[in-house]
Amino acid sequence: MSAGIFSEIGKLYMQAAGNGFYFTGNRSWLGKPFWFLIAIAYGFVLLIVSLIFYLLIVLDWLGNITDTIRKSLLKIIDSNTYKIQNSFFSFLFRPILIALLSPLFLISLLIPKLSSNAASQFVIDEMSGAFNGMGAFKRLNGSVLTAAKNLFHYVANAPILVMPILAIVATLYSIVLICIGLVFAILIPLDWLSNLVESIRRGIVRFINVQQVKIRHHVTAFLFIPIILTILAPVFLFLLLIPKFTSQLDTEV
């Protein structure tokens, strides 16, 4: 399983504690005892905060399980959408499978995703366009409507003698698929909310990462950033626990 946001933040707080000692090591020997005492005090508090985030790593594991379930269902639905035109049995049974799997995806959303990929994955996600606003509901809406359209593509290429019967079947199937697509369309605002939640999470990780590096190099940063990071830790935790009931695609769900 890949590293999640809670283990990533726990690691960053631990690095912040270590950076205090790095700063102390670069001071003159006369002032080292004074800086060392401060580094010990700050380091102890930061390690406690780090431990709290590490204890929440179970939410990272739950997030990975949620990812696996959602991605599997999305792949199956997408695959069946484009195989409808392959054969008569695909035309007959794949729309039924799509209709049955769609509610299962909604059920999978009852497992809220309380974690995200680690900061190193954020860069990959952005480069791949994962945060372009394409969420699970929008993608499913498109897949289901494409499946309905592919039904009529199959009918158009069928022998003329069976075309009327196939057209009736395609019409009935498409009505069901369009209704499912409308349900997903109504839920698209949850994609937008998910995008906002993900942006907040990425912003928190970036902020902590930038600030903890500063501790190594500046006196004011050494003195005040550990205090700021400690005070903000409960705020970060509260914001991180806002669940994602849908997700961005392509690399992350």
mmCIF file of C-alpha atoms in Angstrom:
data_model
loop_
_atom_site.group_PDB
_atom_site.id
_atom_site.type_symbol
_atom_site.label_atom_id
_atom_site.label_comp_id
_atom_site.label_asym_id
_atom_site.label_seq_id
_atom_site.Cartn_x
_atom_site.Cartn_y
_atom_site.Cartn_z
ATOM 1 C CA MET A 1 0.000 0.000 0.000
ATOM 2 C CA SER A 2 1.194 3.486 -0.802
ATOM 3 C CA ALA A 3 2.005 6.043 1.865
ATOM 4 C CA GLY A 4 -0.890 8.271 2.874
ATOM 5 C CA ILE A 5 -1.248 11.836 4.029
ATOM 6 C CA PHE A 6 -1.219 11.061 7.775
ATOM 7 C CA SER A 7 2.053 9.144 7.592
ATOM 8 C CA GLU A 8 3.442 11.928 5.377
ATOM 9 C CA ILE A 9 2.532 14.658 7.884
ATOM 10 C CA GLY A 10 3.847 12.548 10.758
ATOM 11 C CA LYS A 11 7.153 12.297 8.897
ATOM 12 C CA LEU A 12 7.236 16.071 8.266
ATOM 13 C CA TYR A 13 6.697 16.870 11.954
ATOM 14 C CA MET A 14 9.496 14.455 12.819
ATOM 15 C CA GLN A 15 11.736 16.191 10.292
ATOM 16 C CA ALA A 16 10.826 19.529 11.872
ATOM 17 C CA ALA A 17 12.018 18.177 15.227
ATOM 18 C CA GLY A 18 15.270 16.982 13.657
ATOM 19 C CA ASN A 19 15.827 20.286 11.874
ATOM 20 C CA GLY A 20 15.950 22.034 15.233
ATOM 21 C CA PHE A 21 19.049 20.005 16.106
ATOM 22 C CA TYR A 22 20.488 20.668 12.649
ATOM 23 C CA PHE A 23 20.138 24.402 13.353
ATOM 24 C CA THR A 24 21.802 23.968 16.754
ATOM 25 C CA GLY A 25 24.722 22.118 15.199
ATOM 26 C CA ASN A 26 25.523 25.109 12.998
ATOM 27 C CA ARG A 27 25.611 27.636 15.871
ATOM 28 C CA SER A 28 28.775 28.854 17.597
ATOM 29 C CA TRP A 29 29.915 26.728 20.527
ATOM 30 C CA LEU A 30 29.185 29.515 23.028
ATOM 31 C CA GLY A 31 25.478 29.581 22.208
ATOM 32 C CA LYS A 32 25.014 25.879 21.569
ATOM 33 C CA PRO A 33 23.841 24.926 25.096
ATOM 34 C CA PHE A 34 21.086 27.560 24.936
ATOM 35 C CA TRP A 35 19.935 26.560 21.436
ATOM 36 C CA PHE A 36 20.212 22.881 22.331
ATOM 37 C CA LEU A 37 17.809 23.216 25.271
ATOM 38 C CA ILE A 38 15.281 24.958 23.042
ATOM 39 C CA ALA A 39 15.720 22.282 20.361
ATOM 40 C CA ILE A 40 15.081 19.540 22.937
ATOM 41 C CA ALA A 41 11.899 21.214 24.201
ATOM 42 C CA TYR A 42 10.565 21.891 20.713
ATOM 43 C CA GLY A 43 11.640 18.472 19.481
ATOM 44 C CA PHE A 44 9.775 16.702 22.285
ATOM 45 C CA VAL A 45 6.526 18.514 21.495
ATOM 46 C CA LEU A 46 6.889 18.025 17.737
ATOM 47 C CA LEU A 47 7.561 14.310 18.203
ATOM 48 C CA ILE A 48 4.339 13.981 20.215
ATOM 49 C CA VAL A 49 2.416 15.685 17.403
ATOM 50 C CA SER A 50 4.173 13.432 14.909
ATOM 51 C CA LEU A 51 3.150 10.364 16.897
ATOM 52 C CA ILE A 52 -0.496 11.469 16.880
ATOM 53 C CA PHE A 53 -0.482 11.659 13.080
ATOM 54 C CA TYR A 54 1.330 8.332 12.828
ATOM 55 C CA LEU A 55 -1.360 6.736 15.010
ATOM 56 C CA LEU A 56 -3.903 7.820 12.397
ATOM 57 C CA ILE A 57 -2.088 5.806 9.734
ATOM 58 C CA VAL A 58 -5.016 3.373 9.960
ATOM 59 C CA LEU A 59 -6.985 5.992 8.006
ATOM 60 C CA ASP A 60 -4.304 5.816 5.306
ATOM 61 C CA TRP A 61 -4.870 2.058 5.084
ATOM 62 C CA LEU A 62 -8.633 2.565 4.936
ATOM 63 C CA GLY A 63 -8.096 5.127 2.180
ATOM 64 C CA ASN A 64 -6.102 2.572 0.180
ATOM 65 C CA ILE A 65 -8.879 -0.004 0.571
ATOM 66 C CA THR A 66 -11.414 2.588 -0.569
ATOM 67 C CA ASP A 67 -9.198 3.375 -3.570
ATOM 68 C CA THR A 68 -9.012 -0.281 -4.564
ATOM 69 C CA ILE A 69 -12.777 -0.795 -4.379
ATOM 70 C CA ARG A 70 -13.640 2.359 -6.324
ATOM 71 C CA LYS A 71 -10.981 1.872 -8.989
ATOM 72 C CA SER A 72 -12.012 -1.741 -9.557
ATOM 73 C CA LEU A 73 -15.664 -0.831 -10.032
ATOM 74 C CA LEU A 74 -14.797 2.097 -12.314
ATOM 75 C CA LYS A 75 -12.554 -0.060 -14.496
ATOM 76 C CA ILE A 76 -15.213 -2.760 -14.863
ATOM 77 C CA ILE A 77 -17.899 -0.216 -15.777
ATOM 78 C CA ASP A 78 -15.610 1.549 -18.259
ATOM 79 C CA SER A 79 -14.530 -1.730 -19.822
ATOM 80 C CA ASN A 80 -18.090 -2.959 -20.308
ATOM 81 C CA THR A 81 -19.178 0.389 -21.718
ATOM 82 C CA TYR A 82 -16.929 0.051 -24.745
ATOM 83 C CA LYS A 83 -17.469 -3.697 -25.238
ATOM 84 C CA ILE A 84 -21.229 -3.437 -25.765
ATOM 85 C CA GLN A 85 -20.755 -3.390 -29.542
ATOM 86 C CA ASN A 86 -18.510 -6.479 -29.594
ATOM 87 C CA SER A 87 -21.188 -9.167 -29.894
ATOM 88 C CA PHE A 88 -24.859 -9.973 -29.426
ATOM 89 C CA PHE A 89 -24.281 -11.293 -25.915
ATOM 90 C CA SER A 90 -22.269 -8.180 -25.041
ATOM 91 C CA PHE A 91 -25.174 -6.087 -26.302
ATOM 92 C CA LEU A 92 -27.583 -8.163 -24.242
ATOM 93 C CA PHE A 93 -25.757 -8.591 -20.938
ATOM 94 C CA ARG A 94 -23.139 -5.856 -20.488
ATOM 95 C CA PRO A 95 -25.722 -3.062 -20.004
ATOM 96 C CA ILE A 96 -27.309 -5.190 -17.272
ATOM 97 C CA LEU A 97 -23.908 -5.587 -15.600
ATOM 98 C CA ILE A 98 -23.335 -1.817 -15.774
ATOM 99 C CA ALA A 99 -26.764 -1.185 -14.247
ATOM 100 C CA LEU A 100 -26.000 -3.613 -11.408
ATOM 101 C CA LEU A 101 -22.506 -2.264 -10.700
ATOM 102 C CA SER A 102 -23.550 1.397 -10.576
ATOM 103 C CA PRO A 103 -25.426 1.045 -7.246
ATOM 104 C CA LEU A 104 -22.450 -0.906 -5.874
ATOM 105 C CA PHE A 105 -20.245 2.101 -6.577
ATOM 106 C CA LEU A 106 -22.682 4.303 -4.659
ATOM 107 C CA ILE A 107 -22.521 1.819 -1.775
ATOM 108 C CA SER A 108 -18.713 1.995 -1.863
ATOM 109 C CA LEU A 109 -19.008 5.739 -1.224
ATOM 110 C CA LEU A 110 -20.414 4.936 2.212
ATOM 111 C CA ILE A 111 -16.759 4.251 3.084
ATOM 112 C CA PRO A 112 -15.555 7.878 3.199
ATOM 113 C CA LYS A 113 -11.968 8.492 2.162
ATOM 114 C CA LEU A 114 -10.331 10.199 5.122
ATOM 115 C CA SER A 115 -6.858 10.096 3.610
ATOM 116 C CA SER A 116 -5.014 11.036 0.425
ATOM 117 C CA ASN A 117 -1.818 10.048 -1.334
ATOM 118 C CA ALA A 118 1.449 11.328 0.076
ATOM 119 C CA ALA A 119 2.891 14.668 -0.994
ATOM 120 C CA SER A 120 5.285 13.026 -3.447
ATOM 121 C CA GLN A 121 2.253 11.674 -5.324
ATOM 122 C CA PHE A 122 0.620 15.116 -5.523
ATOM 123 C CA VAL A 123 3.165 16.267 -8.106
ATOM 124 C CA ILE A 124 2.522 13.163 -10.220
ATOM 125 C CA ASP A 125 -1.229 13.682 -9.937
ATOM 126 C CA GLU A 126 -1.010 17.283 -11.068
ATOM 127 C CA MET A 127 1.240 16.461 -14.031
ATOM 128 C CA SER A 128 -1.158 13.729 -15.135
ATOM 129 C CA GLY A 129 -4.188 15.999 -14.822
ATOM 130 C CA ALA A 130 -5.712 14.134 -11.904
ATOM 131 C CA PHE A 131 -6.939 17.382 -10.368
ATOM 132 C CA ASN A 132 -8.597 18.783 -13.477
ATOM 133 C CA GLY A 133 -12.058 18.553 -11.955
ATOM 134 C CA MET A 134 -12.890 15.149 -13.466
ATOM 135 C CA GLY A 135 -14.419 13.346 -10.521
ATOM 136 C CA ALA A 136 -15.873 9.873 -10.127
ATOM 137 C CA PHE A 137 -19.487 10.961 -10.585
ATOM 138 C CA LYS A 138 -18.731 12.968 -13.712
ATOM 139 C CA ARG A 139 -16.800 10.066 -15.188
ATOM 140 C CA LEU A 140 -19.525 7.547 -14.356
ATOM 141 C CA ASN A 141 -22.139 9.848 -15.838
ATOM 142 C CA GLY A 142 -20.138 9.929 -19.067
ATOM 143 C CA SER A 143 -19.545 6.162 -19.072
ATOM 144 C CA VAL A 144 -23.192 5.257 -18.546
ATOM 145 C CA LEU A 145 -24.412 7.672 -21.230
ATOM 146 C CA THR A 146 -21.752 6.340 -23.610
ATOM 147 C CA ALA A 147 -23.041 2.820 -22.928
ATOM 148 C CA ALA A 148 -26.548 3.948 -23.890
ATOM 149 C CA LYS A 149 -25.205 5.463 -27.112
ATOM 150 C CA ASN A 150 -23.220 2.315 -27.937
ATOM 151 C CA LEU A 151 -26.406 0.259 -27.755
ATOM 152 C CA PHE A 152 -27.762 2.119 -30.774
ATOM 153 C CA HIS A 153 -24.416 1.862 -32.566
ATOM 154 C CA TYR A 154 -24.780 -1.906 -32.317
ATOM 155 C CA VAL A 155 -28.377 -1.736 -33.590
ATOM 156 C CA ALA A 156 -27.310 0.401 -36.557
ATOM 157 C CA ASN A 157 -24.781 -2.246 -37.608
ATOM 158 C CA ALA A 158 -27.088 -5.238 -37.043
ATOM 159 C CA PRO A 159 -28.866 -7.183 -39.843
ATOM 160 C CA ILE A 160 -31.983 -5.348 -40.965
ATOM 161 C CA LEU A 161 -34.306 -8.258 -40.118
ATOM 162 C CA VAL A 162 -33.477 -8.205 -36.388
ATOM 163 C CA MET A 163 -33.005 -4.455 -36.171
ATOM 164 C CA PRO A 164 -36.568 -3.684 -34.908
ATOM 165 C CA ILE A 165 -36.271 -6.172 -32.027
ATOM 166 C CA LEU A 166 -32.807 -4.949 -31.104
ATOM 167 C CA ALA A 167 -34.027 -1.352 -31.253
ATOM 168 C CA ILE A 168 -36.727 -2.128 -28.684
ATOM 169 C CA VAL A 169 -34.161 -3.773 -26.389
ATOM 170 C CA ALA A 170 -31.734 -0.872 -26.867
ATOM 171 C CA THR A 171 -34.474 1.641 -26.069
ATOM 172 C CA LEU A 172 -35.446 -0.125 -22.839
ATOM 173 C CA TYR A 173 -31.820 -0.516 -21.759
ATOM 174 C CA SER A 174 -30.976 3.075 -22.642
ATOM 175 C CA ILE A 175 -33.882 4.414 -20.566
ATOM 176 C CA VAL A 176 -32.495 2.604 -17.515
ATOM 177 C CA LEU A 177 -28.924 3.744 -18.242
ATOM 178 C CA ILE A 178 -29.982 7.357 -18.799
ATOM 179 C CA CYS A 179 -31.809 7.338 -15.455
ATOM 180 C CA ILE A 180 -28.643 6.030 -13.778
ATOM 181 C CA GLY A 181 -26.627 8.697 -15.591
ATOM 182 C CA LEU A 182 -28.975 11.390 -14.292
ATOM 183 C CA VAL A 183 -28.415 10.176 -10.720
ATOM 184 C CA PHE A 184 -24.657 10.513 -11.184
ATOM 185 C CA ALA A 185 -25.141 13.934 -12.816
ATOM 186 C CA ILE A 186 -27.058 15.138 -9.756
ATOM 187 C CA LEU A 187 -24.147 13.987 -7.559
ATOM 188 C CA ILE A 188 -21.464 15.832 -9.577
ATOM 189 C CA PRO A 189 -21.351 18.682 -6.976
ATOM 190 C CA LEU A 190 -19.796 16.099 -4.632
ATOM 191 C CA ASP A 191 -16.932 15.897 -7.146
ATOM 192 C CA TRP A 192 -16.407 19.638 -6.720
ATOM 193 C CA LEU A 193 -16.473 19.287 -2.936
ATOM 194 C CA SER A 194 -13.963 16.457 -3.205
ATOM 195 C CA ASN A 195 -11.685 18.656 -5.303
ATOM 196 C CA LEU A 196 -11.862 21.367 -2.621
ATOM 197 C CA VAL A 197 -11.066 18.867 0.150
ATOM 198 C CA GLU A 198 -8.107 17.515 -1.828
ATOM 199 C CA SER A 199 -6.807 21.047 -2.424
ATOM 200 C CA ILE A 200 -6.977 21.748 1.316
ATOM 201 C CA ARG A 201 -5.079 18.550 2.105
ATOM 202 C CA ARG A 202 -2.358 19.284 -0.432
ATOM 203 C CA GLY A 203 -2.090 22.855 0.870
ATOM 204 C CA ILE A 204 -1.579 21.611 4.425
ATOM 205 C CA VAL A 205 1.193 19.213 3.407
ATOM 206 C CA ARG A 206 2.954 21.869 1.340
ATOM 207 C CA PHE A 207 2.730 24.433 4.139
ATOM 208 C CA ILE A 208 4.207 22.051 6.715
ATOM 209 C CA ASN A 209 6.926 20.936 4.322
ATOM 210 C CA VAL A 210 8.023 24.493 3.478
ATOM 211 C CA GLN A 211 7.975 25.636 7.105
ATOM 212 C CA GLN A 212 9.894 22.681 8.525
ATOM 213 C CA VAL A 213 12.730 23.264 6.053
ATOM 214 C CA LYS A 214 13.033 26.901 7.174
ATOM 215 C CA ILE A 215 13.833 25.769 10.727
ATOM 216 C CA ARG A 216 17.279 24.666 9.557
ATOM 217 C CA HIS A 217 18.405 28.072 8.333
ATOM 218 C CA HIS A 218 16.913 31.030 10.242
ATOM 219 C CA VAL A 219 16.880 32.000 13.921
ATOM 220 C CA THR A 220 13.341 33.379 13.790
ATOM 221 C CA ALA A 221 12.156 30.249 11.992
ATOM 222 C CA PHE A 222 13.871 28.053 14.592
ATOM 223 C CA LEU A 223 12.199 29.967 17.427
ATOM 224 C CA PHE A 224 8.679 30.422 16.096
ATOM 225 C CA ILE A 225 7.840 27.852 13.413
ATOM 226 C CA PRO A 226 7.754 24.882 15.842
ATOM 227 C CA ILE A 227 5.277 26.857 17.958
ATOM 228 C CA ILE A 228 3.172 27.710 14.900
ATOM 229 C CA LEU A 229 3.175 24.112 13.660
ATOM 230 C CA THR A 230 2.158 22.858 17.101
ATOM 231 C CA ILE A 231 -0.685 25.364 17.445
ATOM 232 C CA LEU A 232 -1.948 24.600 13.942
ATOM 233 C CA ALA A 233 -1.800 20.806 14.371
ATOM 234 C CA PRO A 234 -5.392 20.511 15.736
ATOM 235 C CA VAL A 235 -6.631 22.732 12.891
ATOM 236 C CA PHE A 236 -4.816 20.568 10.344
ATOM 237 C CA LEU A 237 -6.264 17.438 11.919
ATOM 238 C CA PHE A 238 -9.803 18.827 11.793
ATOM 239 C CA LEU A 239 -9.451 19.781 8.120
ATOM 240 C CA LEU A 240 -7.880 16.435 7.215
ATOM 241 C CA LEU A 241 -10.811 14.551 8.731
ATOM 242 C CA ILE A 242 -13.278 16.128 6.297
ATOM 243 C CA PRO A 243 -14.237 13.038 4.272
ATOM 244 C CA LYS A 244 -14.128 12.620 0.508
ATOM 245 C CA PHE A 245 -17.178 10.758 -0.767
ATOM 246 C CA THR A 246 -15.838 10.906 -4.299
ATOM 247 C CA SER A 247 -12.436 11.525 -5.832
ATOM 248 C CA GLN A 248 -10.449 12.953 -8.692
ATOM 249 C CA LEU A 249 -9.265 10.799 -11.541
ATOM 250 C CA ASP A 250 -7.103 9.500 -13.308
ATOM 251 C CA THR A 251 -4.312 8.513 -10.951
ATOM 252 C CA GLU A 252 -6.193 8.817 -7.715
ATOM 253 C CA VAL A 253 -9.691 7.836 -6.690
#
